mmCIF file of C-alpha atoms and ligand atoms in Angstrom:
data_model
loop_
_atom_site.group_PDB
_atom_site.id
_atom_site.type_symbol
_atom_site.label_atom_id
_atom_site.label_comp_id
_atom_site.label_asym_id
_atom_site.label_seq_id
_atom_site.Cartn_x
_atom_site.Cartn_y
_atom_site.Cartn_z
ATOM 1 C CA MET A 26 219.361 -24.357 104.624
ATOM 2 C CA ALA A 27 221.483 -21.374 105.996
ATOM 3 C CA ASP A 28 220.176 -19.116 108.674
ATOM 4 C CA LYS A 29 219.843 -15.599 107.463
ATOM 5 C CA ALA A 30 219.135 -13.169 110.409
ATOM 6 C CA GLN A 31 222.380 -11.096 110.656
ATOM 7 C CA GLN A 32 223.447 -7.649 109.570
ATOM 8 C CA THR A 33 226.635 -8.549 107.737
ATOM 9 C CA ILE A 34 229.465 -5.836 107.491
ATOM 10 C CA VAL A 35 231.512 -6.221 104.373
ATOM 11 C CA VAL A 36 234.980 -5.148 105.568
ATOM 12 C CA ASP A 37 236.463 -2.170 103.597
ATOM 13 C CA GLY A 38 240.064 -3.364 103.660
ATOM 14 C CA LEU A 39 241.100 -0.532 101.505
ATOM 15 C CA ALA A 40 239.797 2.335 103.577
ATOM 16 C CA LEU A 41 241.473 0.636 106.641
ATOM 17 C CA ALA A 42 244.720 0.133 104.776
ATOM 18 C CA GLN A 43 244.490 3.954 103.713
ATOM 19 C CA ASP A 44 244.106 4.954 107.283
ATOM 20 C CA ILE A 45 247.135 3.065 108.488
ATOM 21 C CA ARG A 46 249.235 4.217 105.296
ATOM 22 C CA LYS A 47 248.222 7.808 106.299
ATOM 23 C CA GLN A 48 249.694 7.390 109.732
ATOM 24 C CA LEU A 49 252.873 5.593 108.363
ATOM 25 C CA ALA A 50 253.290 8.519 105.827
ATOM 26 C CA GLU A 51 253.062 11.030 108.701
ATOM 27 C CA GLU A 52 255.718 9.011 110.598
ATOM 28 C CA VAL A 53 258.046 9.004 107.652
ATOM 29 C CA SER A 54 257.540 12.719 106.902
ATOM 30 C CA GLN A 55 258.516 13.402 110.592
ATOM 31 C CA TYR A 56 261.786 11.527 110.129
ATOM 32 C CA ALA A 57 262.521 13.372 107.012
ATOM 33 C CA SER A 58 261.952 16.689 108.767
ATOM 34 C CA GLN A 59 264.461 15.627 111.380
ATOM 35 C CA GLY A 60 266.909 15.180 108.523
ATOM 36 C CA ARG A 61 267.021 11.488 108.539
ATOM 37 C CA ARG A 62 266.835 9.403 105.276
ATOM 38 C CA ALA A 63 263.749 7.605 104.160
ATOM 39 C CA PRO A 64 263.029 3.988 105.120
ATOM 40 C CA CYS A 65 263.986 1.686 102.154
ATOM 41 C CA LEU A 66 262.633 -1.581 100.992
ATOM 42 C CA ALA A 67 264.553 -3.907 98.499
ATOM 43 C CA VAL A 68 262.564 -6.238 96.491
ATOM 44 C CA VAL A 69 264.212 -9.134 94.610
ATOM 45 C CA LEU A 70 262.482 -10.672 91.473
ATOM 46 C CA VAL A 71 263.896 -13.651 89.928
ATOM 47 C CA GLY A 72 262.437 -14.599 86.487
ATOM 48 C CA ASP A 73 259.815 -12.767 84.363
ATOM 49 C CA ASP A 74 256.573 -13.973 85.769
ATOM 50 C CA PRO A 75 253.976 -11.252 84.856
ATOM 51 C CA ALA A 76 251.935 -11.610 88.100
ATOM 52 C CA SER A 77 255.082 -11.381 90.293
ATOM 53 C CA ALA A 78 256.266 -8.435 88.255
ATOM 54 C CA SER A 79 252.974 -6.607 88.860
ATOM 55 C CA TYR A 80 252.955 -7.397 92.689
ATOM 56 C CA ILE A 81 256.399 -5.972 92.780
ATOM 57 C CA LYS A 82 255.323 -2.850 91.049
ATOM 58 C CA GLY A 83 252.267 -2.539 93.438
ATOM 59 C CA LYS A 84 254.731 -2.777 96.439
ATOM 60 C CA GLN A 85 256.987 -0.070 94.827
ATOM 61 C CA ARG A 86 254.130 2.167 94.343
ATOM 62 C CA ALA A 87 252.827 1.720 97.787
ATOM 63 C CA CYS A 88 256.456 2.675 99.176
ATOM 64 C CA SER A 89 256.672 5.747 97.144
ATOM 65 C CA ARG A 90 253.127 6.956 98.232
ATOM 66 C CA VAL A 91 253.988 6.930 101.947
ATOM 67 C CA GLY A 92 257.465 8.379 101.150
ATOM 68 C CA MET A 93 259.582 5.308 101.434
ATOM 69 C CA GLU A 94 262.269 4.253 98.858
ATOM 70 C CA ALA A 95 261.986 1.036 96.941
ATOM 71 C CA ILE A 96 264.943 -0.628 95.188
ATOM 72 C CA GLU A 97 264.466 -3.506 92.809
ATOM 73 C CA LYS A 98 266.953 -6.253 91.958
ATOM 74 C CA LEU A 99 265.983 -8.265 88.927
ATOM 75 C CA LEU A 100 267.535 -11.649 88.036
ATOM 76 C CA PRO A 101 266.780 -13.804 85.078
ATOM 77 C CA ALA A 102 264.858 -17.040 85.545
ATOM 78 C CA THR A 103 268.078 -18.867 84.717
ATOM 79 C CA ALA A 104 269.769 -17.220 87.855
ATOM 80 C CA SER A 105 271.445 -20.127 90.100
ATOM 81 C CA GLU A 106 270.663 -20.215 94.022
ATOM 82 C CA GLN A 107 274.209 -18.903 94.540
ATOM 83 C CA GLU A 108 273.591 -15.783 92.549
ATOM 84 C CA VAL A 109 270.412 -15.187 94.357
ATOM 85 C CA LEU A 110 272.015 -15.510 97.625
ATOM 86 C CA GLN A 111 274.755 -13.194 96.569
ATOM 87 C CA VAL A 112 272.137 -10.516 95.878
ATOM 88 C CA VAL A 113 270.608 -11.138 99.231
ATOM 89 C CA ASN A 114 274.036 -11.029 100.909
ATOM 90 C CA ASP A 115 274.731 -7.689 99.148
ATOM 91 C CA LEU A 116 271.449 -6.201 100.297
ATOM 92 C CA ASN A 117 272.223 -7.548 103.823
ATOM 93 C CA HIS A 118 275.423 -5.477 103.912
ATOM 94 C CA ASN A 119 273.876 -2.393 102.391
ATOM 95 C CA ASP A 120 273.293 -0.015 105.278
ATOM 96 C CA ALA A 121 270.746 2.092 103.405
ATOM 97 C CA VAL A 122 268.474 -0.933 103.020
ATOM 98 C CA ASP A 123 266.053 -1.697 105.823
ATOM 99 C CA GLY A 124 263.924 -4.431 104.375
ATOM 100 C CA ILE A 125 264.381 -7.190 101.997
ATOM 101 C CA LEU A 126 261.736 -9.083 100.233
ATOM 102 C CA VAL A 127 262.221 -11.909 97.611
ATOM 103 C CA GLN A 128 259.241 -12.218 95.581
ATOM 104 C CA LEU A 129 257.934 -15.908 95.417
ATOM 105 C CA PRO A 130 257.531 -18.205 93.816
ATOM 106 C CA LEU A 131 261.115 -18.722 92.997
ATOM 107 C CA PRO A 132 262.366 -20.924 89.957
ATOM 108 C CA LYS A 133 262.579 -24.517 90.898
ATOM 109 C CA ALA A 134 266.386 -24.291 91.020
ATOM 110 C CA VAL A 135 266.414 -22.013 93.818
ATOM 111 C CA SER A 136 265.301 -22.951 97.205
ATOM 112 C CA ALA A 137 262.844 -20.605 98.811
ATOM 113 C CA TYR A 138 263.919 -21.849 102.407
ATOM 114 C CA ASN A 139 267.685 -21.247 101.666
ATOM 115 C CA VAL A 140 266.915 -17.767 100.263
ATOM 116 C CA ALA A 141 264.690 -16.736 103.297
ATOM 117 C CA ALA A 142 267.285 -18.044 105.643
ATOM 118 C CA ALA A 143 270.051 -15.961 104.151
ATOM 119 C CA ILE A 144 268.196 -12.704 104.669
ATOM 120 C CA ASP A 145 269.481 -10.685 107.742
ATOM 121 C CA PRO A 146 266.567 -11.229 110.248
ATOM 122 C CA GLU A 147 266.732 -7.495 111.152
ATOM 123 C CA LYS A 148 265.749 -6.734 107.539
ATOM 124 C CA ASP A 149 263.207 -9.847 107.190
ATOM 125 C CA VAL A 150 260.107 -7.704 106.432
ATOM 126 C CA ASP A 151 258.236 -10.858 104.821
ATOM 127 C CA ALA A 152 258.819 -12.855 108.131
ATOM 128 C CA LEU A 153 260.042 -15.880 106.210
ATOM 129 C CA HIS A 154 263.394 -16.315 107.902
ATOM 130 C CA PRO A 155 263.508 -19.159 110.345
ATOM 131 C CA THR A 156 264.331 -17.013 113.339
ATOM 132 C CA THR A 157 261.388 -14.636 112.562
ATOM 133 C CA ALA A 158 258.979 -17.536 112.186
ATOM 134 C CA GLY A 159 260.492 -19.434 115.056
ATOM 135 C CA ARG A 160 259.983 -16.363 117.411
ATOM 136 C CA LEU A 161 256.216 -16.431 116.581
ATOM 137 C CA LEU A 162 256.085 -20.236 117.232
ATOM 138 C CA LEU A 163 257.660 -19.853 120.550
ATOM 139 C CA GLY A 164 255.692 -17.045 121.599
ATOM 140 C CA GLU A 165 258.534 -14.440 121.652
ATOM 141 C CA ALA A 166 257.879 -10.802 120.844
ATOM 142 C CA THR A 167 258.375 -9.992 117.241
ATOM 143 C CA GLU A 168 258.519 -6.609 115.585
ATOM 144 C CA LEU A 169 258.348 -8.178 112.290
ATOM 145 C CA ALA A 170 255.724 -10.810 111.344
ATOM 146 C CA ALA A 171 254.065 -12.312 108.225
ATOM 147 C CA CYS A 172 252.049 -9.479 106.275
ATOM 148 C CA THR A 173 248.778 -11.085 105.359
ATOM 149 C CA PRO A 174 248.314 -12.445 108.973
ATOM 150 C CA LEU A 175 249.059 -9.120 110.494
ATOM 151 C CA GLY A 176 246.519 -7.550 108.133
ATOM 152 C CA ILE A 177 243.959 -10.106 109.060
ATOM 153 C CA MET A 178 244.628 -9.472 112.841
ATOM 154 C CA ALA A 179 244.275 -5.622 112.160
ATOM 155 C CA ILE A 180 240.915 -6.291 110.426
ATOM 156 C CA LEU A 181 239.598 -8.450 113.469
ATOM 157 C CA LYS A 182 240.794 -5.796 115.907
ATOM 158 C CA HIS A 183 239.234 -2.961 113.878
ATOM 159 C CA HIS A 184 235.825 -4.660 113.932
ATOM 160 C CA GLY A 185 236.147 -5.696 117.515
ATOM 161 C CA ILE A 186 236.109 -9.315 116.911
ATOM 162 C CA GLU A 187 236.667 -11.165 120.170
ATOM 163 C CA GLN A 188 239.470 -13.783 120.097
ATOM 164 C CA GLU A 189 239.485 -14.954 123.552
ATOM 165 C CA GLY A 190 238.063 -18.353 123.890
ATOM 166 C CA ALA A 191 236.464 -18.102 120.288
ATOM 167 C CA ASN A 192 236.670 -21.134 117.859
ATOM 168 C CA ALA A 193 238.896 -20.219 115.081
ATOM 169 C CA VAL A 194 239.247 -22.416 111.933
ATOM 170 C CA VAL A 195 241.805 -21.688 109.379
ATOM 171 C CA ILE A 196 241.703 -23.376 106.251
ATOM 172 C CA GLY A 197 245.278 -23.677 104.390
ATOM 173 C CA ARG A 198 248.618 -24.263 106.170
ATOM 174 C CA SER A 199 251.053 -22.200 104.032
ATOM 175 C CA ASN A 200 254.090 -20.553 105.754
ATOM 176 C CA ILE A 201 252.846 -17.251 104.523
ATOM 177 C CA VAL A 202 249.326 -17.284 105.839
ATOM 178 C CA GLY A 203 247.769 -20.410 107.269
ATOM 179 C CA LYS A 204 250.628 -21.081 109.836
ATOM 180 C CA PRO A 205 251.329 -17.726 111.003
ATOM 181 C CA VAL A 206 247.726 -16.680 111.362
ATOM 182 C CA SER A 207 246.852 -19.851 113.352
ATOM 183 C CA LEU A 208 249.717 -18.959 115.778
ATOM 184 C CA MET A 209 248.556 -15.316 116.031
ATOM 185 C CA LEU A 210 244.936 -16.451 116.736
ATOM 186 C CA GLN A 211 246.077 -18.871 119.256
ATOM 187 C CA ARG A 212 248.232 -16.014 120.875
ATOM 188 C CA GLY A 213 244.969 -14.007 121.195
ATOM 189 C CA ASN A 214 243.636 -17.027 123.123
ATOM 190 C CA ALA A 215 241.304 -18.422 120.425
ATOM 191 C CA THR A 216 241.055 -22.106 120.129
ATOM 192 C CA VAL A 217 242.324 -22.940 116.672
ATOM 193 C CA THR A 218 241.669 -25.677 114.232
ATOM 194 C CA MET A 219 243.970 -25.832 111.079
ATOM 195 C CA CYS A 220 242.417 -27.528 107.984
ATOM 196 C CA HIS A 221 243.936 -28.573 104.827
ATOM 197 C CA SER A 222 243.304 -30.603 101.722
ATOM 198 C CA ARG A 223 243.086 -33.869 103.695
ATOM 199 C CA THR A 224 240.747 -32.552 106.311
ATOM 200 C CA ARG A 225 237.678 -34.805 106.866
ATOM 201 C CA ASP A 226 234.212 -33.137 106.654
ATOM 202 C CA LEU A 227 235.581 -29.676 106.199
ATOM 203 C CA GLN A 228 232.099 -28.218 106.132
ATOM 204 C CA SER A 229 231.292 -29.417 109.721
ATOM 205 C CA VAL A 230 234.564 -28.097 111.156
ATOM 206 C CA CYS A 231 233.971 -24.762 109.534
ATOM 207 C CA ARG A 232 230.333 -24.629 111.002
ATOM 208 C CA GLN A 233 231.959 -24.380 114.392
ATOM 209 C CA ALA A 234 234.080 -21.399 113.562
ATOM 210 C CA ASP A 235 233.445 -18.109 115.316
ATOM 211 C CA ILE A 236 236.266 -16.920 113.179
ATOM 212 C CA LEU A 237 236.813 -18.517 109.868
ATOM 213 C CA VAL A 238 239.937 -17.761 107.676
ATOM 214 C CA ALA A 239 240.148 -19.358 104.232
ATOM 215 C CA ALA A 240 243.456 -19.180 102.673
ATOM 216 C CA VAL A 241 243.105 -21.858 100.023
ATOM 217 C CA GLY A 242 242.839 -20.756 96.261
ATOM 218 C CA VAL A 243 239.746 -22.829 95.660
ATOM 219 C CA PRO A 244 237.102 -20.464 94.126
ATOM 220 C CA ARG A 245 234.011 -20.165 96.459
ATOM 221 C CA LEU A 246 235.026 -23.293 98.498
ATOM 222 C CA VAL A 247 233.200 -21.831 101.638
ATOM 223 C CA GLN A 248 229.491 -21.788 100.928
ATOM 224 C CA ALA A 249 226.702 -20.210 103.105
ATOM 225 C CA ASP A 250 225.928 -23.480 104.961
ATOM 226 C CA TRP A 251 229.518 -23.869 106.035
ATOM 227 C CA ILE A 252 229.327 -20.627 108.157
ATOM 228 C CA LYS A 253 228.106 -20.349 111.638
ATOM 229 C CA PRO A 254 225.725 -17.402 112.098
ATOM 230 C CA GLY A 255 227.540 -14.433 113.394
ATOM 231 C CA ALA A 256 230.898 -15.708 112.451
ATOM 232 C CA ALA A 257 233.758 -13.257 111.220
ATOM 233 C CA VAL A 258 234.728 -14.636 107.861
ATOM 234 C CA ILE A 259 238.016 -13.746 106.343
ATOM 235 C CA ASP A 260 238.483 -14.610 102.725
ATOM 236 C CA VAL A 261 242.314 -14.515 101.698
ATOM 237 C CA GLY A 262 241.964 -16.644 98.525
ATOM 238 C CA VAL A 263 242.464 -15.212 95.062
ATOM 239 C CA SER A 264 241.798 -17.427 91.972
ATOM 240 C CA ASN A 265 241.650 -16.296 88.458
ATOM 241 C CA VAL A 266 238.516 -17.894 86.894
ATOM 242 C CA ASP A 267 238.338 -17.121 83.070
ATOM 243 C CA GLY A 268 239.924 -13.762 83.710
ATOM 244 C CA VAL A 269 237.835 -12.845 86.594
ATOM 245 C CA LEU A 270 239.353 -12.915 90.246
ATOM 246 C CA VAL A 271 237.281 -15.058 92.698
ATOM 247 C CA GLY A 272 237.776 -15.635 96.376
ATOM 248 C CA ASP A 273 237.592 -18.811 98.551
ATOM 249 C CA VAL A 274 234.359 -17.652 99.977
ATOM 250 C CA ASP A 275 230.854 -17.275 98.512
ATOM 251 C CA THR A 276 230.546 -13.666 99.659
ATOM 252 C CA GLU A 277 226.881 -13.251 98.416
ATOM 253 C CA GLY A 278 226.062 -16.435 100.383
ATOM 254 C CA ALA A 279 227.738 -15.201 103.421
ATOM 255 C CA MET A 280 225.589 -12.059 103.543
ATOM 256 C CA GLY A 281 222.873 -12.129 106.358
ATOM 257 C CA ILE A 282 224.788 -14.985 108.199
ATOM 258 C CA ALA A 283 228.254 -13.796 108.980
ATOM 259 C CA SER A 284 228.868 -10.796 111.276
ATOM 260 C CA ILE A 285 231.729 -9.534 108.954
ATOM 261 C CA VAL A 286 233.098 -10.873 105.609
ATOM 262 C CA THR A 287 236.131 -9.570 103.821
ATOM 263 C CA PRO A 288 235.402 -9.305 100.070
ATOM 264 C CA HIS A 289 237.992 -10.751 97.725
ATOM 265 C CA ARG A 290 238.695 -7.321 96.194
ATOM 266 C CA ARG A 291 239.437 -4.517 98.775
ATOM 267 C CA GLY A 292 239.460 -6.951 101.570
ATOM 268 C CA VAL A 293 242.722 -8.555 102.712
ATOM 269 C CA GLY A 294 244.855 -7.631 99.745
ATOM 270 C CA PRO A 295 245.273 -3.880 100.548
ATOM 271 C CA MET A 296 246.157 -4.816 104.189
ATOM 272 C CA THR A 297 248.920 -7.143 103.146
ATOM 273 C CA ILE A 298 250.891 -4.323 101.459
ATOM 274 C CA THR A 299 250.099 -2.038 104.288
ATOM 275 C CA MET A 300 251.638 -4.362 106.669
ATOM 276 C CA LEU A 301 254.759 -4.709 104.478
ATOM 277 C CA LEU A 302 255.027 -1.021 104.763
ATOM 278 C CA ARG A 303 254.528 -1.149 108.507
ATOM 279 C CA ASN A 304 257.281 -3.954 108.793
ATOM 280 C CA THR A 305 259.674 -1.812 106.757
ATOM 281 C CA LEU A 306 259.279 1.229 109.016
ATOM 282 C CA ALA A 307 259.576 -1.123 112.076
ATOM 283 C CA ALA A 308 262.914 -2.513 110.642
ATOM 284 C CA TYR A 309 264.128 1.106 109.791
ATOM 285 C CA ARG A 310 263.177 2.264 113.329
ATOM 286 C CA ALA A 311 265.113 -0.618 114.839
ATOM 287 C CA ARG A 312 268.115 -0.372 112.718
ATOM 288 C CA THR A 313 268.537 3.368 112.887
ATOM 289 C CA GLY A 314 267.170 4.055 116.231
ATOM 290 C CA ALA A 315 264.830 6.581 114.931
HETATM 291 N N1 NAP B 401 245.194 -11.333 99.445
HETATM 292 C C1 NAP B 401 246.395 -11.646 99.932
HETATM 293 O O1 NAP B 401 247.130 -10.607 100.283
HETATM 294 C C2 NAP B 401 247.012 -12.990 99.883
HETATM 295 C C3 NAP B 401 248.170 -13.192 100.288
HETATM 296 C C4 NAP B 401 248.601 -14.600 100.275
HETATM 297 C C5 NAP B 401 247.856 -15.580 99.522
HETATM 298 N N2 NAP B 401 246.598 -15.208 99.024
HETATM 299 C C6 NAP B 401 246.018 -16.045 98.269
HETATM 300 O O2 NAP B 401 245.573 -17.169 99.299
HETATM 301 C C7 NAP B 401 245.248 -18.374 98.670
HETATM 302 C C8 NAP B 401 246.317 -19.375 99.424
HETATM 303 O O3 NAP B 401 247.758 -19.065 99.294
HETATM 304 P P1 NAP B 401 248.826 -19.602 100.336
HETATM 305 O O4 NAP B 401 250.009 -19.162 99.751
HETATM 306 O O5 NAP B 401 248.421 -19.215 101.732
HETATM 307 O O6 NAP B 401 248.528 -21.288 100.246
HETATM 308 P P2 NAP B 401 248.994 -22.350 99.266
HETATM 309 O O7 NAP B 401 250.497 -22.341 99.553
HETATM 310 O O8 NAP B 401 248.610 -22.061 97.852
HETATM 311 O O9 NAP B 401 248.336 -23.633 99.742
HETATM 312 C C9 NAP B 401 246.945 -23.750 99.778
HETATM 313 C C10 NAP B 401 246.505 -24.367 101.024
HETATM 314 O O10 NAP B 401 245.128 -24.705 100.905
HETATM 315 C C11 NAP B 401 244.982 -26.333 101.262
HETATM 316 N N3 NAP B 401 243.922 -26.706 100.305
HETATM 317 C C12 NAP B 401 243.877 -26.783 98.977
HETATM 318 N N4 NAP B 401 242.638 -27.376 98.456
HETATM 319 C C13 NAP B 401 241.895 -27.528 99.633
HETATM 320 C C14 NAP B 401 240.640 -27.969 99.894
HETATM 321 N N5 NAP B 401 239.945 -28.423 98.675
HETATM 322 N N6 NAP B 401 240.200 -28.174 101.120
HETATM 323 C C15 NAP B 401 240.930 -27.710 102.128
HETATM 324 N N7 NAP B 401 242.204 -27.102 101.981
HETATM 325 C C16 NAP B 401 242.727 -27.120 100.749
HETATM 326 C C17 NAP B 401 246.296 -26.782 101.007
HETATM 327 O O11 NAP B 401 246.211 -27.953 101.632
HETATM 328 P P3 NAP B 401 247.649 -29.101 101.648
HETATM 329 O O12 NAP B 401 248.643 -28.240 102.553
HETATM 330 O O13 NAP B 401 247.122 -30.216 102.217
HETATM 331 O O14 NAP B 401 248.028 -28.972 100.343
HETATM 332 C C18 NAP B 401 247.148 -25.683 101.481
HETATM 333 O O15 NAP B 401 247.525 -25.955 102.872
HETATM 334 C C19 NAP B 401 245.800 -18.275 97.342
HETATM 335 O O16 NAP B 401 244.603 -17.923 96.452
HETATM 336 C C20 NAP B 401 246.638 -17.033 97.271
HETATM 337 O O17 NAP B 401 246.574 -16.331 95.981
HETATM 338 C C21 NAP B 401 246.340 -13.923 99.000
#
């Protein structure tokens, strides 16, 4: 039986994201008033996956709302790796482009690693280039870092969640969420355990977590009795169950146990796009000396 004695804060990721976007918009508008061009994000979409197309539209909309430019490069699903690399190379050499994001997943014939490795690290706003990822691994300062993990760290900071000495458990070991967020938590002096599909007795491991990050994609995997009383619970997962979006955490069950919990809507998602905007502005500043 879960111990329910805690006031749980449901994180308003949208409100936090809007606050940060307002600051970004102010900075962009200051550059405009100095006669500088707007920061520009290039998004590359290969194929016609409707979910990817909708993510790209969301990113473009977010850019224009803070006064940034967004350009789109569309390639057919039949595009070869060479063709995708050529587009990336052209964007690398386009001085008016500050950030390049290649929407994943890519068609099977195209290596996501090769494409990420072809992006100029100065424009690597999705932080998947081996140099960007390697800098995080090696503990070097990085202006650009993975967007969802940056968003998670901003949520923890906003809610005053102590990382120093905390037990952090991350479920999922993807390159875009699980691995980088584990490294960031470790950098914050948490003791980090990384879990995945072969982890034994996941429930007991999760019960030890002061900070629990679920980035899995299994609907409501984390149940109430997996959560340590007072834990900060970050639900990254998004699954579509019969047309309804569901997270990795039983949010209702977490109420009264967790200290904070992110809902699967208006939680981590808006922060991810916000951190993409933040990275694009950081790349712009570094490239133009603004
Ligand atoms: N809200 C956002 O902004 C945002 C951003 C990114 C991703 N997401 C969502 O987050 C979820 C994860 O995506 P991702 O790309 O990070 O990861 P992913 O590449 O989809 O990999 C899933 C991870 O979960 C692990 N896993 C699968 N089933 C498991 C189980 N039953 N128990 C424990 N671990 C299990 C896998 O383990 P193995 O490595 O052993 O296979 C893998 O490491 C998805 O739902 C995705 O849509 C949301």
